[in-house]
PDB file of C-alpha atoms and ligand atoms in Angstrom:
ATOM      1  CA  SER G 100       0.007   0.002  -0.038  1.00 52.00           C
ATOM      2  CA  GLY G 101       0.978   3.678  -0.233  1.00 64.00           C
ATOM      3  CA  GLU G 102       0.659   6.092  -3.128  1.00 85.00           C
ATOM      4  CA  GLY G 103      -1.594   5.346  -6.064  1.00 94.00           C
ATOM      5  CA  PRO G 104      -5.271   5.401  -7.368  1.00 97.00           C
ATOM      6  CA  LEU G 105      -6.292   2.811  -4.703  1.00 98.00           C
ATOM      7  CA  SER G 106      -4.401   4.139  -1.784  1.00 97.00           C
ATOM      8  CA  GLY G 107      -6.444   3.925   1.432  1.00 96.00           C
ATOM      9  CA  LYS G 108      -8.653   1.201  -0.174  1.00 98.00           C
ATOM     10  CA  THR G 109      -8.920  -2.463   0.870  1.00 98.00           C
ATOM     11  CA  VAL G 110      -9.342  -4.892  -1.980  1.00 98.00           C
ATOM     12  CA  LEU G 111     -10.358  -8.501  -1.376  1.00 99.00           C
ATOM     13  CA  ILE G 112      -9.715 -10.998  -4.252  1.00 99.00           C
ATOM     14  CA  THR G 113     -10.440 -14.718  -4.755  1.00 98.00           C
ATOM     15  CA  ALA G 114      -8.246 -16.700  -7.117  1.00 98.00           C
ATOM     16  CA  GLY G 115      -7.581 -20.221  -8.294  1.00 98.00           C
ATOM     17  CA  PRO G 116      -9.673 -23.302  -8.366  1.00 98.00           C
ATOM     18  CA  THR G 117     -11.408 -24.903  -5.368  1.00 98.00           C
ATOM     19  CA  ARG G 118     -10.895 -28.521  -4.606  1.00 98.00           C
ATOM     20  CA  GLU G 119     -13.811 -30.635  -3.375  1.00 98.00           C
ATOM     21  CA  ALA G 120     -12.902 -33.977  -1.744  1.00 96.00           C
ATOM     22  CA  VAL G 121     -14.575 -37.203  -2.764  1.00 95.00           C
ATOM     23  CA  ASP G 122     -12.578 -39.442  -0.390  1.00 94.00           C
ATOM     24  CA  PRO G 123      -9.131 -39.087   1.334  1.00 95.00           C
ATOM     25  CA  VAL G 124      -7.300 -39.383  -1.908  1.00 96.00           C
ATOM     26  CA  ARG G 125      -9.617 -38.006  -4.594  1.00 95.00           C
ATOM     27  CA  TYR G 126     -11.086 -34.669  -5.383  1.00 97.00           C
ATOM     28  CA  LEU G 127     -13.078 -32.678  -8.018  1.00 96.00           C
ATOM     29  CA  SER G 128     -11.487 -29.498  -9.338  1.00 97.00           C
ATOM     30  CA  ASN G 129     -10.858 -27.508 -12.575  1.00 93.00           C
ATOM     31  CA  ARG G 130      -8.105 -26.141 -14.698  1.00 89.00           C
ATOM     32  CA  SER G 131      -7.849 -22.674 -13.214  1.00 91.00           C
ATOM     33  CA  SER G 132      -4.162 -21.730 -12.643  1.00 93.00           C
ATOM     34  CA  GLY G 133      -4.880 -18.675 -10.440  1.00 96.00           C
ATOM     35  CA  ARG G 134      -2.846 -16.426 -12.774  1.00 95.00           C
ATOM     36  CA  MET G 135      -5.550 -13.829 -13.529  1.00 95.00           C
ATOM     37  CA  GLY G 136      -6.439 -13.456  -9.877  1.00 97.00           C
ATOM     38  CA  PHE G 137      -2.862 -13.214  -8.791  1.00 98.00           C
ATOM     39  CA  ALA G 138      -2.179 -10.671 -11.499  1.00 97.00           C
ATOM     40  CA  VAL G 139      -5.191  -8.537 -10.303  1.00 98.00           C
ATOM     41  CA  ALA G 140      -3.818  -8.850  -6.717  1.00 98.00           C
ATOM     42  CA  GLU G 141      -0.417  -7.591  -7.891  1.00 98.00           C
ATOM     43  CA  ALA G 142      -1.976  -4.683  -9.850  1.00 98.00           C
ATOM     44  CA  ALA G 143      -4.119  -3.659  -6.919  1.00 98.00           C
ATOM     45  CA  ALA G 144      -1.108  -3.626  -4.579  1.00 98.00           C
ATOM     46  CA  ARG G 145       0.768  -1.581  -7.197  1.00 98.00           C
ATOM     47  CA  ALA G 146      -2.090   0.917  -7.215  1.00 98.00           C
ATOM     48  CA  GLY G 147      -1.622   1.419  -3.501  1.00 98.00           C
ATOM     49  CA  ALA G 148      -4.435  -0.772  -2.022  1.00 98.00           C
ATOM     50  CA  GLN G 149      -4.209  -3.022   0.910  1.00 98.00           C
ATOM     51  CA  VAL G 150      -4.792  -6.431  -0.759  1.00 98.00           C
ATOM     52  CA  LYS G 151      -6.124  -9.608   0.682  1.00 98.00           C
ATOM     53  CA  LEU G 152      -5.961 -12.607  -1.597  1.00 99.00           C
ATOM     54  CA  VAL G 153      -7.986 -15.745  -0.818  1.00 99.00           C
ATOM     55  CA  THR G 154      -6.728 -18.532  -3.008  1.00 98.00           C
ATOM     56  CA  GLY G 155      -7.435 -22.153  -3.764  1.00 98.00           C
ATOM     57  CA  PRO G 156      -4.495 -24.563  -4.435  1.00 98.00           C
ATOM     58  CA  VAL G 157      -2.200 -22.996  -7.025  1.00 98.00           C
ATOM     59  CA  HIS G 158       1.545 -22.966  -7.793  1.00 97.00           C
ATOM     60  CA  LEU G 159       2.252 -19.241  -7.702  1.00 98.00           C
ATOM     61  CA  PRO G 160       4.293 -16.980  -5.584  1.00 98.00           C
ATOM     62  CA  THR G 161       2.528 -14.411  -3.476  1.00 98.00           C
ATOM     63  CA  PRO G 162       2.724 -10.921  -5.078  1.00 98.00           C
ATOM     64  CA  ALA G 163       4.700  -8.408  -3.003  1.00 97.00           C
ATOM     65  CA  GLY G 164       2.726  -6.638  -0.269  1.00 96.00           C
ATOM     66  CA  VAL G 165      -0.265  -8.933  -0.548  1.00 98.00           C
ATOM     67  CA  GLU G 166      -1.836 -10.768   2.371  1.00 98.00           C
ATOM     68  CA  ARG G 167      -2.548 -14.339   1.258  1.00 98.00           C
ATOM     69  CA  VAL G 168      -5.029 -16.795   2.658  1.00 98.00           C
ATOM     70  CA  ASP G 169      -4.901 -20.369   1.446  1.00 98.00           C
ATOM     71  CA  VAL G 170      -8.096 -22.388   1.237  1.00 98.00           C
ATOM     72  CA  GLU G 171      -9.053 -25.662  -0.358  1.00 98.00           C
ATOM     73  CA  THR G 172     -12.820 -25.989  -0.692  1.00 98.00           C
ATOM     74  CA  ALA G 173     -15.555 -23.482  -1.775  1.00 98.00           C
ATOM     75  CA  GLU G 174     -16.961 -23.579   1.803  1.00 98.00           C
ATOM     76  CA  GLU G 175     -13.537 -22.555   3.160  1.00 98.00           C
ATOM     77  CA  MET G 176     -13.245 -19.845   0.547  1.00 98.00           C
ATOM     78  CA  ARG G 177     -16.679 -18.567   1.420  1.00 98.00           C
ATOM     79  CA  GLN G 178     -15.850 -18.439   5.153  1.00 98.00           C
ATOM     80  CA  ALA G 179     -12.539 -16.544   4.400  1.00 98.00           C
ATOM     81  CA  VAL G 180     -14.376 -14.062   2.221  1.00 98.00           C
ATOM     82  CA  THR G 181     -17.311 -13.580   4.607  1.00 98.00           C
ATOM     83  CA  ASP G 182     -14.882 -12.820   7.401  1.00 98.00           C
ATOM     84  CA  ARG G 183     -13.269 -10.093   5.329  1.00 98.00           C
ATOM     85  CA  ALA G 184     -15.978  -8.691   3.001  1.00 98.00           C
ATOM     86  CA  ALA G 185     -17.458  -5.989   5.264  1.00 98.00           C
ATOM     87  CA  SER G 186     -14.016  -4.363   5.639  1.00 98.00           C
ATOM     88  CA  ALA G 187     -13.250  -4.319   1.959  1.00 98.00           C
ATOM     89  CA  ASP G 188     -13.976  -1.456  -0.434  1.00 98.00           C
ATOM     90  CA  VAL G 189     -13.757  -3.751  -3.447  1.00 98.00           C
ATOM     91  CA  PHE G 190     -14.415  -7.480  -3.914  1.00 99.00           C
ATOM     92  CA  ILE G 191     -13.064  -9.132  -7.013  1.00 99.00           C
ATOM     93  CA  ALA G 192     -13.982 -12.714  -7.595  1.00 98.00           C
ATOM     94  CA  ALA G 193     -11.501 -14.302  -9.963  1.00 98.00           C
ATOM     95  CA  ALA G 194     -11.659 -17.795  -8.448  1.00 98.00           C
ATOM     96  CA  ALA G 195     -13.057 -20.686 -10.511  1.00 97.00           C
ATOM     97  CA  VAL G 196     -15.176 -22.016  -7.639  1.00 98.00           C
ATOM     98  CA  ALA G 197     -16.355 -25.597  -8.134  1.00 98.00           C
ATOM     99  CA  ASP G 198     -20.036 -25.451  -8.809  1.00 96.00           C
ATOM    100  CA  TYR G 199     -20.636 -28.755  -6.962  1.00 98.00           C
ATOM    101  CA  ARG G 200     -19.286 -30.614  -3.932  1.00 98.00           C
ATOM    102  CA  VAL G 201     -19.717 -34.116  -2.615  1.00 96.00           C
ATOM    103  CA  PRO G 202     -22.245 -34.075   0.225  1.00 95.00           C
ATOM    104  CA  ARG G 203     -20.689 -36.920   2.251  1.00 92.00           C
ATOM    105  CA  ILE G 204     -16.961 -37.279   1.854  1.00 92.00           C
ATOM    106  CA  ALA G 205     -15.960 -40.941   2.322  1.00 90.00           C
ATOM    107  CA  GLU G 206     -13.904 -41.552   5.421  1.00 92.00           C
ATOM    108  CA  HIS G 207     -11.793 -44.223   3.730  1.00 92.00           C
ATOM    109  CA  LYS G 208     -10.568 -44.549   0.147  1.00 91.00           C
ATOM    110  CA  LEU G 209     -13.363 -45.834  -2.104  1.00 87.00           C
ATOM    111  CA  LYS G 210     -12.720 -49.286  -3.393  1.00 86.00           C
ATOM    112  CA  LYS G 211     -13.837 -50.833  -6.653  1.00 78.00           C
ATOM    113  CA  ASP G 212     -14.144 -54.254  -5.081  1.00 75.00           C
ATOM    114  CA  THR G 213     -16.170 -53.446  -1.856  1.00 73.00           C
ATOM    115  CA  ASP G 214     -17.905 -50.214  -2.779  1.00 67.00           C
ATOM    116  CA  GLY G 215     -19.124 -51.516  -6.211  1.00 66.00           C
ATOM    117  CA  GLU G 216     -18.384 -49.847  -9.490  1.00 61.00           C
ATOM    118  CA  LEU G 217     -17.912 -46.138  -8.878  1.00 67.00           C
ATOM    119  CA  HIS G 218     -20.064 -44.943 -11.718  1.00 72.00           C
ATOM    120  CA  GLU G 219     -21.841 -42.115  -9.917  1.00 81.00           C
ATOM    121  CA  ILE G 220     -20.807 -39.577  -7.346  1.00 87.00           C
ATOM    122  CA  PRO G 221     -23.697 -37.695  -5.663  1.00 91.00           C
ATOM    123  CA  LEU G 222     -23.277 -33.880  -5.843  1.00 96.00           C
ATOM    124  CA  GLU G 223     -24.762 -30.794  -4.253  1.00 98.00           C
ATOM    125  CA  ARG G 224     -24.567 -27.170  -5.145  1.00 98.00           C
ATOM    126  CA  ASN G 225     -21.771 -24.997  -3.670  1.00 98.00           C
ATOM    127  CA  PRO G 226     -22.683 -21.510  -2.379  1.00 97.00           C
ATOM    128  CA  ASP G 227     -22.162 -18.636  -4.878  1.00 98.00           C
ATOM    129  CA  ILE G 228     -19.630 -16.590  -3.012  1.00 98.00           C
ATOM    130  CA  LEU G 229     -19.765 -13.531  -5.333  1.00 98.00           C
ATOM    131  CA  ALA G 230     -23.590 -13.434  -5.298  1.00 98.00           C
ATOM    132  CA  GLU G 231     -23.583 -13.522  -1.557  1.00 98.00           C
ATOM    133  CA  VAL G 232     -21.145 -10.663  -1.205  1.00 98.00           C
ATOM    134  CA  ALA G 233     -22.986  -8.615  -3.836  1.00 98.00           C
ATOM    135  CA  ALA G 234     -26.286  -9.179  -1.882  1.00 98.00           C
ATOM    136  CA  MET G 235     -24.834  -7.716   1.291  1.00 98.00           C
ATOM    137  CA  THR G 236     -27.102  -4.884   2.619  1.00 97.00           C
ATOM    138  CA  ASP G 237     -24.563  -3.385   5.017  1.00 97.00           C
ATOM    139  CA  LYS G 238     -20.962  -2.447   4.079  1.00 97.00           C
ATOM    140  CA  ARG G 239     -21.266  -4.025   0.631  1.00 98.00           C
ATOM    141  CA  PRO G 240     -18.028  -3.693  -1.287  1.00 98.00           C
ATOM    142  CA  PHE G 241     -17.929  -2.675  -4.981  1.00 98.00           C
ATOM    143  CA  SER G 242     -18.411  -6.155  -6.459  1.00 98.00           C
ATOM    144  CA  VAL G 243     -16.594  -7.348  -9.509  1.00 98.00           C
ATOM    145  CA  GLY G 244     -16.943 -10.741 -11.214  1.00 98.00           C
ATOM    146  CA  PHE G 245     -15.325 -12.659 -14.006  1.00 97.00           C
ATOM    147  CA  ALA G 246     -17.255 -14.544 -16.657  1.00 95.00           C
ATOM    148  CA  ALA G 247     -15.449 -17.320 -18.581  1.00 89.00           C
ATOM    149  CA  GLU G 248     -17.572 -18.435 -21.511  1.00 89.00           C
ATOM    150  CA  THR G 249     -16.985 -20.617 -24.497  1.00 86.00           C
ATOM    151  CA  ARG G 250     -19.647 -18.772 -26.649  1.00 90.00           C
ATOM    152  CA  ASP G 251     -22.110 -15.857 -26.696  1.00 93.00           C
ATOM    153  CA  LEU G 252     -19.702 -14.028 -24.397  1.00 93.00           C
ATOM    154  CA  GLU G 253     -21.437 -10.719 -24.025  1.00 94.00           C
ATOM    155  CA  LYS G 254     -24.972 -12.213 -23.621  1.00 96.00           C
ATOM    156  CA  HIS G 255     -23.937 -14.631 -20.860  1.00 96.00           C
ATOM    157  CA  ALA G 256     -21.757 -12.091 -19.068  1.00 97.00           C
ATOM    158  CA  ARG G 257     -24.536  -9.524 -18.992  1.00 97.00           C
ATOM    159  CA  LYS G 258     -26.908 -12.118 -17.544  1.00 97.00           C
ATOM    160  CA  LYS G 259     -24.401 -12.836 -14.795  1.00 97.00           C
ATOM    161  CA  LEU G 260     -23.969  -9.126 -14.129  1.00 98.00           C
ATOM    162  CA  GLU G 261     -27.761  -8.866 -13.626  1.00 98.00           C
ATOM    163  CA  ARG G 262     -28.371 -12.113 -11.838  1.00 98.00           C
ATOM    164  CA  LYS G 263     -25.584 -11.683  -9.304  1.00 98.00           C
ATOM    165  CA  LYS G 264     -26.229  -7.955  -9.051  1.00 98.00           C
ATOM    166  CA  LEU G 265     -22.609  -6.931  -9.766  1.00 98.00           C
ATOM    167  CA  ASP G 266     -21.113  -3.504 -10.310  1.00 98.00           C
ATOM    168  CA  LEU G 267     -18.802  -4.774 -13.001  1.00 98.00           C
ATOM    169  CA  ILE G 268     -18.031  -7.946 -14.838  1.00 98.00           C
ATOM    170  CA  ALA G 269     -14.864  -8.927 -16.838  1.00 97.00           C
ATOM    171  CA  ALA G 270     -15.764 -11.394 -19.582  1.00 96.00           C
ATOM    172  CA  ASN G 271     -13.332 -13.622 -21.426  1.00 91.00           C
ATOM    173  CA  LEU G 272     -13.653 -16.397 -23.944  1.00 83.00           C
ATOM    174  CA  VAL G 273     -12.105 -19.664 -22.813  1.00 80.00           C
ATOM    175  CA  GLY G 274     -11.652 -23.126 -24.257  1.00 67.00           C
ATOM    176  CA  ARG G 275      -9.286 -24.495 -26.936  1.00 58.00           C
ATOM    177  CA  ASP G 276      -6.260 -22.203 -26.872  1.00 61.00           C
ATOM    178  CA  ARG G 277      -7.580 -19.319 -24.775  1.00 60.00           C
ATOM    179  CA  GLY G 278      -8.235 -18.418 -21.198  1.00 57.00           C
ATOM    180  CA  PHE G 279      -7.356 -20.934 -18.570  1.00 61.00           C
ATOM    181  CA  ASP G 280      -3.868 -21.863 -17.680  1.00 62.00           C
ATOM    182  CA  ARG G 281      -2.329 -19.391 -20.187  1.00 68.00           C
ATOM    183  CA  GLU G 282      -0.267 -16.235 -19.910  1.00 75.00           C
ATOM    184  CA  GLU G 283      -2.455 -14.217 -22.273  1.00 80.00           C
ATOM    185  CA  ASN G 284      -6.044 -13.234 -22.051  1.00 85.00           C
ATOM    186  CA  GLU G 285      -8.603 -10.936 -23.698  1.00 89.00           C
ATOM    187  CA  LEU G 286     -11.165  -9.092 -21.565  1.00 93.00           C
ATOM    188  CA  LEU G 287     -14.414  -7.276 -22.241  1.00 95.00           C
ATOM    189  CA  LEU G 288     -15.832  -5.140 -19.434  1.00 97.00           C
ATOM    190  CA  LEU G 289     -19.571  -4.852 -18.845  1.00 97.00           C
ATOM    191  CA  ASP G 290     -21.515  -2.695 -16.433  1.00 97.00           C
ATOM    192  CA  GLN G 291     -24.884  -0.866 -16.323  1.00 96.00           C
ATOM    193  CA  GLN G 292     -23.449   1.878 -18.539  1.00 95.00           C
ATOM    194  CA  GLY G 293     -22.450  -0.446 -21.351  1.00 96.00           C
ATOM    195  CA  SER G 294     -19.517  -2.514 -22.545  1.00 95.00           C
ATOM    196  CA  GLN G 295     -15.862  -1.728 -23.193  1.00 95.00           C
ATOM    197  CA  ALA G 296     -13.120  -3.894 -24.743  1.00 94.00           C
ATOM    198  CA  LEU G 297      -9.901  -4.068 -22.809  1.00 94.00           C
ATOM    199  CA  GLY G 298      -8.336  -5.871 -25.666  1.00 90.00           C
ATOM    200  CA  ALA G 299      -5.879  -8.721 -25.665  1.00 91.00           C
ATOM    201  CA  GLY G 300      -2.705  -8.834 -23.683  1.00 93.00           C
ATOM    202  CA  SER G 301      -0.780 -10.501 -20.945  1.00 93.00           C
ATOM    203  CA  LYS G 302      -2.823 -11.164 -17.765  1.00 92.00           C
ATOM    204  CA  ARG G 303      -0.490  -8.737 -15.988  1.00 95.00           C
ATOM    205  CA  ALA G 304      -1.311  -5.911 -18.433  1.00 96.00           C
ATOM    206  CA  LEU G 305      -5.012  -6.636 -18.431  1.00 96.00           C
ATOM    207  CA  ALA G 306      -5.078  -6.718 -14.600  1.00 97.00           C
ATOM    208  CA  GLY G 307      -3.511  -3.212 -14.549  1.00 98.00           C
ATOM    209  CA  LYS G 308      -6.233  -1.941 -16.929  1.00 97.00           C
ATOM    210  CA  LEU G 309      -9.000  -3.594 -14.872  1.00 98.00           C
ATOM    211  CA  ILE G 310      -7.725  -2.037 -11.676  1.00 98.00           C
ATOM    212  CA  ALA G 311      -7.537   1.391 -13.336  1.00 98.00           C
ATOM    213  CA  GLU G 312     -11.214   1.042 -14.457  1.00 98.00           C
ATOM    214  CA  ILE G 313     -12.264  -0.047 -10.924  1.00 98.00           C
ATOM    215  CA  ALA G 314     -10.387   2.910  -9.433  1.00 98.00           C
ATOM    216  CA  ALA G 315     -12.077   5.272 -11.816  1.00 97.00           C
ATOM    217  CA  ARG G 316     -15.519   3.966 -10.913  1.00 97.00           C
ATOM    218  CA  LEU G 317     -14.830   4.322  -7.188  1.00 96.00           C
ATOM    219  CA  ASP G 318     -13.820   7.986  -7.812  1.00 86.00           C
ATOM    220  CA  GLY G 319     -17.103   8.417  -9.643  1.00 83.00           C
ATOM    221  CA  GLU G 320     -19.051   7.058  -6.781  1.00 80.00           C
ATOM    222  CA  ALA G 321     -17.246   9.326  -4.305  1.00 73.00           C
ATOM    223  CA  SER G 322     -17.870  12.480  -6.402  1.00 68.00           C
ATOM    224  CA  SER G 323     -21.506  11.740  -7.372  1.00 56.00           C
TER     225      SER G 323
HETATM  226  O1  LIG K 115     -21.604 -18.394 -12.493  1.00 86.69           O
HETATM  227  P1  LIG K 115     -20.138 -18.317 -12.818  1.00 86.69           P
HETATM  228  O2  LIG K 115     -19.402 -19.411 -12.122  1.00 86.69           O
HETATM  229  O3  LIG K 115     -19.821 -18.350 -14.270  1.00 86.69           O
HETATM  230  O4  LIG K 115     -19.684 -16.917 -12.312  1.00 86.69           O
HETATM  231  C1  LIG K 115     -18.423 -16.545 -12.357  1.00 86.69           C
HETATM  232  C2  LIG K 115     -18.134 -15.518 -11.309  1.00 86.69           C
HETATM  233  O5  LIG K 115     -18.713 -15.802 -10.084  1.00 86.69           O
HETATM  234  C3  LIG K 115     -16.674 -15.415 -10.984  1.00 86.69           C
HETATM  235  O6  LIG K 115     -16.387 -14.083 -10.628  1.00 86.69           O
HETATM  236  C4  LIG K 115     -16.514 -16.375  -9.901  1.00 86.69           C
HETATM  237  O7  LIG K 115     -15.380 -16.187  -9.064  1.00 86.69           O
HETATM  238  C5  LIG K 115     -17.775 -16.154  -9.073  1.00 86.69           C
HETATM  239  N1  LIG K 115     -18.269 -17.325  -8.331  1.00 86.69           N
HETATM  240  C6  LIG K 115     -18.264 -17.447  -6.962  1.00 86.69           C
HETATM  241  N2  LIG K 115     -18.762 -18.572  -6.345  1.00 86.69           N
HETATM  242  C7  LIG K 115     -19.276 -19.571  -7.038  1.00 86.69           C
HETATM  243  C8  LIG K 115     -19.334 -19.476  -8.461  1.00 86.69           C
HETATM  244  C9  LIG K 115     -18.799 -18.421  -9.099  1.00 86.69           C
HETATM  245  O8  LIG K 115     -17.774 -16.450  -6.341  1.00 86.69           O
HETATM  246  N3  LIG K 115     -19.769 -20.605  -6.410  1.00 86.69           N
END
């Protein structure tokens, strides 16, 4: 923290995948590398913010000046976010939270021979962490989401903006050779005012642009 467009602000960020246990040795997860969220945390710190980064399991170094909280499951991520959301000015959800979890984690490793053929794993919905924060009625932070879509990017992202009642959403096309687990990305920003292409670039460069756009909107709120 220090000088910069976000000095005096606290920014809470989620990053990475979550990991949902099936039994002591197996889990459900996804291909998120955490790079976008970590780049956003680094950019926010460079902009002078006090940054808290709640991350699922990733192989990334903690950006300088960032307070990191490691979690594994969506429920742990939700708890870590809930504990910190009311003291944050901005919440940016860059984590790829697993949509489902296993309701009863087996105490012992599931066995093909004694537990039968393991064709089906029962699942239940995980909480939507971002929607919960955006629905806060007291001390609600400026709430920013990411939308990773394989098609109809703008349409699906705008639906998410409305449904989760977000202030801003950063949309990117994923799949094949784009998005997840890559250094490069391409973002489109959507809010109530309209849409704005941030273009293609490194996740680091795009994170800087996103943070600048968020800082400008906080300024707008303060002066209106
Ligand atoms: O609905 P979808 O998963 O596509 O929404 C993406 C956005 O919502 C991301 O910002 C993601 O971090 C957030 N999210 C969340 N908790 C969930 C699912 C998504 O915070 N359970």
